[in-house]
Coordinates of C-alpha atoms in Angstrom, one line a residue:
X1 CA 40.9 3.6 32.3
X2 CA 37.1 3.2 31.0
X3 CA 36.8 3.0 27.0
X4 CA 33.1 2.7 25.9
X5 CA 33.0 1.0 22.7
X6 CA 30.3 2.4 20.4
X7 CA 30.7 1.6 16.4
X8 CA 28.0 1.6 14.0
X9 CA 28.2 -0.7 11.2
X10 CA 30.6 -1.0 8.3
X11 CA 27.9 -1.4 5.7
X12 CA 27.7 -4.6 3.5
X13 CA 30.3 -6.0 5.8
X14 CA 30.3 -6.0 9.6
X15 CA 26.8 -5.1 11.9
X16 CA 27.3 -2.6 14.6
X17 CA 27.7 -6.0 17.0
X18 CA 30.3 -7.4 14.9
X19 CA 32.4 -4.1 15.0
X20 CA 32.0 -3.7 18.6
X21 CA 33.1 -6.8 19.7
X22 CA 36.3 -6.8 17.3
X23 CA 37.5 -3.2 19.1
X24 CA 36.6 -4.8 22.4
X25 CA 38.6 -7.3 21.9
X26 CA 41.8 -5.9 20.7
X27 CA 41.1 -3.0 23.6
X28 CA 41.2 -5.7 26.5
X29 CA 43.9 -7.3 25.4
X30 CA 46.0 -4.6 25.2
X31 CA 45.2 -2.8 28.4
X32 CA 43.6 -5.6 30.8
X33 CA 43.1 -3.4 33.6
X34 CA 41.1 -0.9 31.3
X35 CA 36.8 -1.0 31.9
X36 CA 35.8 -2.0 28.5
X37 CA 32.0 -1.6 27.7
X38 CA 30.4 -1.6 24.3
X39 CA 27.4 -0.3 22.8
X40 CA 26.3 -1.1 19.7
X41 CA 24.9 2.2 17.5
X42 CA 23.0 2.8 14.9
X43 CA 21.1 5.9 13.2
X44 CA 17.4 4.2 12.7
X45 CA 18.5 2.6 9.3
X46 CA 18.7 -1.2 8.3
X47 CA 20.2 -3.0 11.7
X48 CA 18.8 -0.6 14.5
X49 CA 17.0 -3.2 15.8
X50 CA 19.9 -5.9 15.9
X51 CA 22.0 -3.1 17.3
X52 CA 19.6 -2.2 20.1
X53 CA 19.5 -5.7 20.9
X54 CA 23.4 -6.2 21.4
X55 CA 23.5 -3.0 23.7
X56 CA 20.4 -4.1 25.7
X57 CA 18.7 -7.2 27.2
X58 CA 16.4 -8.1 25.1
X59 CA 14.8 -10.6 22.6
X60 CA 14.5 -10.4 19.0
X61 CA 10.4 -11.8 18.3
X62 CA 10.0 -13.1 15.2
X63 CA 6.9 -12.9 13.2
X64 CA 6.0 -14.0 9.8
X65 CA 5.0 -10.7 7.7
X66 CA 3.6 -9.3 4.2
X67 CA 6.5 -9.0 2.4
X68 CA 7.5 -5.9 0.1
X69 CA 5.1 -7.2 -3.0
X70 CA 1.6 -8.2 -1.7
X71 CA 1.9 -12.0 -2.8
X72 CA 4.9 -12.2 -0.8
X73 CA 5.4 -13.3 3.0
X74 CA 8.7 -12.9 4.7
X75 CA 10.5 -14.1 8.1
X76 CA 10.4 -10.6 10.1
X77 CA 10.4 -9.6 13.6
X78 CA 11.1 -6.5 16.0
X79 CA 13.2 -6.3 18.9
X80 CA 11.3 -6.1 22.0
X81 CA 12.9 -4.7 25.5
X82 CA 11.1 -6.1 28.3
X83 CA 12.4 -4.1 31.0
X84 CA 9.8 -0.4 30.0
X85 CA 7.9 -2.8 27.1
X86 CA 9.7 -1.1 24.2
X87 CA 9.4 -2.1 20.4
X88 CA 11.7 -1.6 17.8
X89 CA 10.0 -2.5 14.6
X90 CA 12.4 -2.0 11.1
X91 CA 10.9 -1.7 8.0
X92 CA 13.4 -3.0 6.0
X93 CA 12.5 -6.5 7.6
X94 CA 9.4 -6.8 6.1
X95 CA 9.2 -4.1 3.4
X96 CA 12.7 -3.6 2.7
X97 CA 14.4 -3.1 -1.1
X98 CA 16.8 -6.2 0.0
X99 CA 13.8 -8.5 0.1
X100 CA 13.5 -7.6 -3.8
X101 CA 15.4 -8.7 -7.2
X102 CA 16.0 -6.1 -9.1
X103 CA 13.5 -7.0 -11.8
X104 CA 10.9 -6.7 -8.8
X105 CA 11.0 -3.1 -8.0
X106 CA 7.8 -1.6 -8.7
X107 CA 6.7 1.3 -6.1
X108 CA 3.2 1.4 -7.7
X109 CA 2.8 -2.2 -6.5
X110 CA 5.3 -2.6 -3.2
X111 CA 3.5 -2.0 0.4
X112 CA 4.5 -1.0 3.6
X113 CA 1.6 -3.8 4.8
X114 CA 4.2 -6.1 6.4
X115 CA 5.6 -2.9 8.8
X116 CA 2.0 -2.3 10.0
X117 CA 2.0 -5.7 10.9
X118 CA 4.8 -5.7 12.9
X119 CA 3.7 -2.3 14.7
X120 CA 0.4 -4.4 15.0
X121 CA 1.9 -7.3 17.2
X122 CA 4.1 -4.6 19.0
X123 CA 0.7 -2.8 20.2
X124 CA -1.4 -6.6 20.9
X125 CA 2.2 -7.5 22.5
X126 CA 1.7 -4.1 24.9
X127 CA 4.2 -2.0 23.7
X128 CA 4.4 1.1 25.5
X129 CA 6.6 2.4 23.0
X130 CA 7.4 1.9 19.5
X131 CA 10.5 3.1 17.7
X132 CA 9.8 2.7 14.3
X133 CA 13.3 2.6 12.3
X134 CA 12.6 3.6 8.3
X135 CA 15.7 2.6 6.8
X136 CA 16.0 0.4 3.5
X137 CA 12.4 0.9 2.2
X138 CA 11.2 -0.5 -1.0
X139 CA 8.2 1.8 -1.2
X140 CA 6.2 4.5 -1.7
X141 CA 3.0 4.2 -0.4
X142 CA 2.7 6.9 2.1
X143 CA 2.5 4.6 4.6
X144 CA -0.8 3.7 3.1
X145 CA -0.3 0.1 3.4
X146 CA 0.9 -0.1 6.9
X147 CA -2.1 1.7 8.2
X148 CA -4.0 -0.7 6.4
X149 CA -2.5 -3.3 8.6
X150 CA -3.3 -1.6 11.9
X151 CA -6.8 -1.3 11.3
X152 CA -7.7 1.9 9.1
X153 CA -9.9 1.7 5.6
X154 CA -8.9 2.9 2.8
X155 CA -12.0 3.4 -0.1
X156 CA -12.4 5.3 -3.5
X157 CA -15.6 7.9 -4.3
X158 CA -17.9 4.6 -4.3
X159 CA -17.2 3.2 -1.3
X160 CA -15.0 0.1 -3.5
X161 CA -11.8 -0.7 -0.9
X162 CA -8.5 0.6 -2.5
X163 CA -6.0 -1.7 -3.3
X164 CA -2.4 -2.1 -1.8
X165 CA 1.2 -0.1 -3.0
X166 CA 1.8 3.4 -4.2
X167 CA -0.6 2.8 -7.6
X168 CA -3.6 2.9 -5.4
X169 CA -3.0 6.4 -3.6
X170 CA -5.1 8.4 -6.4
X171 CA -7.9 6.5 -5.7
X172 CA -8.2 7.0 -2.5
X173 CA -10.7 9.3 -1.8
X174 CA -12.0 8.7 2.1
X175 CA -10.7 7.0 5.0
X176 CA -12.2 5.4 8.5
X177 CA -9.9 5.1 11.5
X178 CA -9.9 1.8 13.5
X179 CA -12.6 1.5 16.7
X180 CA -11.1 2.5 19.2
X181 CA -7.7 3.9 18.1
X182 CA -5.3 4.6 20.9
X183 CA -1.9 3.4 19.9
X184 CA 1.1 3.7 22.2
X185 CA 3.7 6.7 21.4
X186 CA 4.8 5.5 18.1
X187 CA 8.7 7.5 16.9
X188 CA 9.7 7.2 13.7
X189 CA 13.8 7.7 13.6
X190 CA 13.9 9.7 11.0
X191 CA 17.6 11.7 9.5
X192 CA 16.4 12.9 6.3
X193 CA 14.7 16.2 6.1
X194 CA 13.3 15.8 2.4
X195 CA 9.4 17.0 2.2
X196 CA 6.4 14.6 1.0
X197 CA 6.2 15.6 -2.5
X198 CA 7.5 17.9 -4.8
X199 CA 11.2 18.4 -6.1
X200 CA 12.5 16.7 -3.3
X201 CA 10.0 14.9 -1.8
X202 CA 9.4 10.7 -1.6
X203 CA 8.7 9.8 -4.8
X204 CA 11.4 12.0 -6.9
X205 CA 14.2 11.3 -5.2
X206 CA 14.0 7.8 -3.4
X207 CA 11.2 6.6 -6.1
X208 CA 13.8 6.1 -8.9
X209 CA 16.5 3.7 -6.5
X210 CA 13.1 1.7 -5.7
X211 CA 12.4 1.2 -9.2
X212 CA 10.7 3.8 -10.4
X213 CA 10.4 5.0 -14.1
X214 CA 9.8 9.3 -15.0
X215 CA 6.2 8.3 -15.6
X216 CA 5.8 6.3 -12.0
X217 CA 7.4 9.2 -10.4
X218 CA 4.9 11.6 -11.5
X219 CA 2.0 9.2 -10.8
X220 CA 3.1 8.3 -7.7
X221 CA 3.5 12.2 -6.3
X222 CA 0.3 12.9 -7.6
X223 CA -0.9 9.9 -5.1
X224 CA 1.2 11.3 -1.9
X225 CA -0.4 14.9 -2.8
X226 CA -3.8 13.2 -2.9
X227 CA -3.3 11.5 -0.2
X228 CA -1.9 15.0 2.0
X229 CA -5.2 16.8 1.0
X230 CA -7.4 14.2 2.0
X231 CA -5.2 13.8 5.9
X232 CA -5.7 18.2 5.8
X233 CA -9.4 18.0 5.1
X234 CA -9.7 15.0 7.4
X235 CA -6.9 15.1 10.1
X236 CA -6.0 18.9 9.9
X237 CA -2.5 17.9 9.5
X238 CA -0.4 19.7 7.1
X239 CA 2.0 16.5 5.8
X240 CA 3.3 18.8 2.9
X241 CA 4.8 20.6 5.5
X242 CA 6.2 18.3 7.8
X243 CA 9.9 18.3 7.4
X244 CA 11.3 14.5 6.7
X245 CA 7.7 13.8 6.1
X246 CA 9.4 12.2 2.6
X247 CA 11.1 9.3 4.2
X248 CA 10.8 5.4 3.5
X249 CA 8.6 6.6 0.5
X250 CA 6.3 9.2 3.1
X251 CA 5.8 6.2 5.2
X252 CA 7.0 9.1 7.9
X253 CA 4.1 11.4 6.5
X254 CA 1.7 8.4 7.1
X255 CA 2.2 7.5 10.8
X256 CA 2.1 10.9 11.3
X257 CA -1.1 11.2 10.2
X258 CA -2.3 7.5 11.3
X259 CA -0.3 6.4 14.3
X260 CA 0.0 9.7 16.1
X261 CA 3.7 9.2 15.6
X262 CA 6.6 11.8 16.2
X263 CA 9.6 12.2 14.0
X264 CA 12.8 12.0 16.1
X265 CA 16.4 12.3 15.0
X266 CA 17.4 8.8 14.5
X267 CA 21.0 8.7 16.2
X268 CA 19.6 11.0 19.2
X269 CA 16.6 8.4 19.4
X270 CA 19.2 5.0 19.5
X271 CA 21.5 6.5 22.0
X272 CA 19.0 7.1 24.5
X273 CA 17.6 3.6 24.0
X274 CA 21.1 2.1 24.6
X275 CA 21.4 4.5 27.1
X276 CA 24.9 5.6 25.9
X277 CA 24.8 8.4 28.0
X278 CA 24.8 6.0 31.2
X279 CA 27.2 4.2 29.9
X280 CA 29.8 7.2 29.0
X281 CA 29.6 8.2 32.8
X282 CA 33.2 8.6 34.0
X283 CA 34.6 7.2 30.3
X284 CA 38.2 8.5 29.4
X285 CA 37.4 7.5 25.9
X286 CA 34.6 7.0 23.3
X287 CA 35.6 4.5 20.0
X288 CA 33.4 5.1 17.5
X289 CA 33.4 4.2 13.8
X290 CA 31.5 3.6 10.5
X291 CA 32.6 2.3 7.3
X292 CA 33.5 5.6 5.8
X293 CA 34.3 9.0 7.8
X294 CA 33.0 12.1 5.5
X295 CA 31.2 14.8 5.6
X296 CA 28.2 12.9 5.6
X297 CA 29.4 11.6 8.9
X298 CA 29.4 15.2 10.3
X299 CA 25.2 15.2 9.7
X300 CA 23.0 13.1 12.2
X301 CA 24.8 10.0 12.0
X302 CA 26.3 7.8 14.3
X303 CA 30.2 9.2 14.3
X304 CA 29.0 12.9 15.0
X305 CA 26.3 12.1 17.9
X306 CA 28.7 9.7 19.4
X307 CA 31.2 12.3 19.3
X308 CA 29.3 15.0 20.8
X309 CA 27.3 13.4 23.8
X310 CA 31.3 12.0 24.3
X311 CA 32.5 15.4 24.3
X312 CA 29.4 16.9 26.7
X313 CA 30.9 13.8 29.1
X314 CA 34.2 14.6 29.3
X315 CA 35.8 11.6 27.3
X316 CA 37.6 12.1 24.7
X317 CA 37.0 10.5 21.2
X318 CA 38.4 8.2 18.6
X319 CA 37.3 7.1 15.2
X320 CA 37.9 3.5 13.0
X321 CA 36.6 3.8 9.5
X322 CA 37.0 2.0 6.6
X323 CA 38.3 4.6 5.2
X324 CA 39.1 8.7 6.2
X325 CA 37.5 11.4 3.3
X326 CA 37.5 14.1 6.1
X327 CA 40.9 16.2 6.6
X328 CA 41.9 16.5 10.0
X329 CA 40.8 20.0 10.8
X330 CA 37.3 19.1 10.0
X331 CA 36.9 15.7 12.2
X332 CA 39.0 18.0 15.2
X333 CA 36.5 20.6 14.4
X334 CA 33.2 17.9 15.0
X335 CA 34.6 16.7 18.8
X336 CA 37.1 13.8 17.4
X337 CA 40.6 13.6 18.8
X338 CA 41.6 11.0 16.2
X339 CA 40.7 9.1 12.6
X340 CA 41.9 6.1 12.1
X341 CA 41.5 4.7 8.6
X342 CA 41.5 0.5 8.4
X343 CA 42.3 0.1 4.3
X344 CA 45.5 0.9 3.6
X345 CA 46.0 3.7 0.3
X346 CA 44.6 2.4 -2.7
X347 CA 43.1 -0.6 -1.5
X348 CA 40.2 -1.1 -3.4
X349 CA 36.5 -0.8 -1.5
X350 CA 35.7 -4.7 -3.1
X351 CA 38.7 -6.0 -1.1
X352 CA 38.3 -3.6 1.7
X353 CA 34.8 -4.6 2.6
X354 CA 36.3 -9.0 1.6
X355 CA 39.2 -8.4 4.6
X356 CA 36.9 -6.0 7.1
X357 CA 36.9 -8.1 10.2
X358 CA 40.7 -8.1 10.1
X359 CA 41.5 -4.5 8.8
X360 CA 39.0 -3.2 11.7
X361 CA 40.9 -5.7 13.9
X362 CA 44.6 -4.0 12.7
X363 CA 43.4 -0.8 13.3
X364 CA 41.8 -1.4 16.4
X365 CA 45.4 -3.0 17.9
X366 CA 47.5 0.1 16.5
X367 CA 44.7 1.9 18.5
X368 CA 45.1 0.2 21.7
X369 CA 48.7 0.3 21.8
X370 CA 48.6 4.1 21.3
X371 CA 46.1 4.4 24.6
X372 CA 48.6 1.6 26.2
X373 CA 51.5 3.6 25.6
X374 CA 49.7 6.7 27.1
X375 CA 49.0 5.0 30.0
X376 CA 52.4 4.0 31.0

C-alpha cells in the first residue's frame, strides 16, 4: 500500500510539517509494509514557504528586511530550491500583521518595502522563478512600497519622491521603471477574487483587520484608484479589473503592474512546486487535513485541491481536521471518502488548538487502524 501524506496546517497550532510528520508516523507504525511519503501543503498563505521547504530540497535564506513600519527591520528570508533556481518569497515575513502590536496597525504608514526586498535578492540570487505567497499582510500600499525596493520611482506633480505606506498613494502622480527591468516570471498565489477598490476591493474589506479606521478606508481607496489610473495611462493595464487584484492590500494589483507578475491559484501553484502529482503516482490513498473542514474548505484551499488531483489519480482520500462543519454528503460530494474530526464534541477550540499534536496524533492512529484492518 502507498499513502501520500499531504496536511496543510492547523492554524495557530501545528505547521503543515508538523502535521505531516505526526500522520506519518502513526501511518508506519501501524502498517510497516505500507510506502509512506509526505508532502507538506499549503494554499500561498503564511507558511508556504516553510511548507515547500519540508516537501522539497531546499534551503531556507535568510535576509534581514524592512519590516511592516518603515523604522522597523525584521529577520526574514525566502525559501530558495536549487535544483530549477526557484524563490518562494512570503510577505508575511517581512511585511506581515504578526510582526505588528495591535496599537501599530496603521495601513497609511505600513509598506510592503521589506517584500520587494526579498524579491530583490531572489532576482540578484538568479531566480528563475519567483512565487510570491500574499498571505498575512499588514498593508495596503498597492504594492507601492515593494516596487520601491526593486528599483521603480515613485514622485508627486513636482518631481518631490513620495513617501512609503498606503498614506502616500494620492500623491503619487508619475512613475519611472528601473534600467533595465527584466525580472524573472514573478506568480503571485493568490485565492481571493476581491477587486482593487471599491465595495469589495483592498482597502474596504482587509483595510479594517489591518487597522484601519472609516476615514483611512476612504483615503486609502482613493490612493489604490489613483494609483490604477496612473498604471492605465502609463502601463495600459486595467488593475480595476483584474480579478484578486485586491489581495495583501493590492500588493497583487502592484506586481502586476510592476513585476510583470501572473496571478495563479494558490493551492494549484504549491502542488506543482511539491510536485504532488509525482508523488500521488500509483498512491492507494491521499491524507489530507486542515484545522477545520467547511465549506470554506470546498473553495481553493488545500483539502479540496488535494482531494481532486487525488481523485484524477486514482487514490482515494481521507481527511483529519480539527474539527468537521461539513455534513457528509457535501465532503463525499467534493472527492473525500472520509472526515475525521480530532476534538472530541464540545471541546472547546482554546483546548483543542493547547492538545493539537496529540488529538491529530489520536485521530491519525484510529485512521491507520481502519486502513490496517482493510488490508488484512
Amino acid at each position: 500500500m502507498k499513502i501520500v501524506v499531504a496536511l496543510d496546517s492547523f492554524k495557530g497550532s501545528l505547521s503543515a510539517e508538523r502535521a505531516c510528520a505526526i500522520v506519518a508516523h502513526s501511518l508506519k507504525e501501524a502498517l510497516p509494509e505500507a510506502e509512506v511519503e509526505a508532502r507538506p501543503m499549503a494554499d500561498g498563505g503564511e507558511g508556504t514557504a516553510r511548507a515547500i521547504l519540508g516537501a522539497r530540497s531546499g534551503r531556507w535564506v535568510a535576509r534581514r528586511a524592512m519590516g511592516p513600519l518603515p523604522d522597523r527591520v525584521v529577520e526574514a528570508g525566502y525559501a530558495w530550491l536549487e535544483d530549477d533556481r526557484t524563490a518562494v518569497v512570503e510577505m508575511a515575513s517581512a511585511s506581515g500583521l504578526t510582526l505588528l502590536a495591535p496599537g501599530e496597525r496603521n495601513p497609511l504608514k505600513t509598506t510592503t518595502h521589506g517584500t520587494g526586498e526579498l524579491v530583490r535578492a531572489a532576482i540578484e540570487q538568479g531566480a528563475r522563478r519567483i512565487l510570491l505567497a500574499v498571505g498575512g499582510s499588514a498593508t495596503v500600499d498597492g504594492g507601492v512600497g515593494a516596487a520601491m525596493a526593486v528599483g521603480w520611482q515613485f514622485a508627486d506633480a513636482r518631481g518631490v519622491p513620495v513617501g512609503l505606506g498606503g498614506g502616500e498613494l494620492q500623491r503619487i502622480a508619475r512613475f519611472q521603471a528601473p534600467d533595465p527591468w527584466k525580472p524573472p516570471p514573478v506568480e503571485v498565489l493568490c485565492d481571493v477574487t476581491h477587486g482593487l477598490c471599491g465595495p469589495e476591493g483592498a482597502a474596504r474589506v482587509f483595510g479594517p483587520q489591518k487597522g484601519a479606521t472609516p476615514a483611512m478606508v476612504e483615503r486609502l481607496d482613493a490612493g489604490l484608484r489613483q494609483l490604477a489610473r496612473l498604471v492605465q495611462a502609463n502601463l495600459g493595464l486595467d488593475l480595476l479589473a483584474l480579478p484578486g487584484g485586491g489581495a495583501a492590500g493590492g500588493l497583487a494589483a502592484g506586481a502586476v503592474a510592476f513585476m510583470n507578475a501572473q496571478l495563479v491559484p494558490g493551492v494549484q501553484a504549491v502542488m506543482e512546486v511539491v510536485r504532488l502529482a509525482d508523488a500521488l503516482i500509483g498512491a492507494d490513498w491521499v491524507i489530507t487535513g486542515e484545522g477545520r473542514l467547511d465549506d470554506t474548505s470546498l473553495c481553493g484551499k488545500v483539502v479540496s485541491g488535494v482531494a481532486a488531483l487525488a481523485r484524477k489519480k486514482g487514490a482515494r482520500v481521507a481527511v483529519l481536521a480539527g474539527t468537521v462543519a461539513l455534513p457528509s454528503r457535501m465532503w463525499r460530494r467534493a472527492g473525500m471518502d472520509m472526515a475525521i474530526a480530532c476534538a472530541p464534541a464540545g471541546m472547546s477550540a482554546a483546548e483543542a488548538m493547547t492538545r493539537a499534536e496529540e488529538l491529530l496524533a489520536g485521530a491519525a492512529d484510529s485512521l491507520a487502524r481502519t486502513l490496517a484492518v482493510g488490508t488484512r
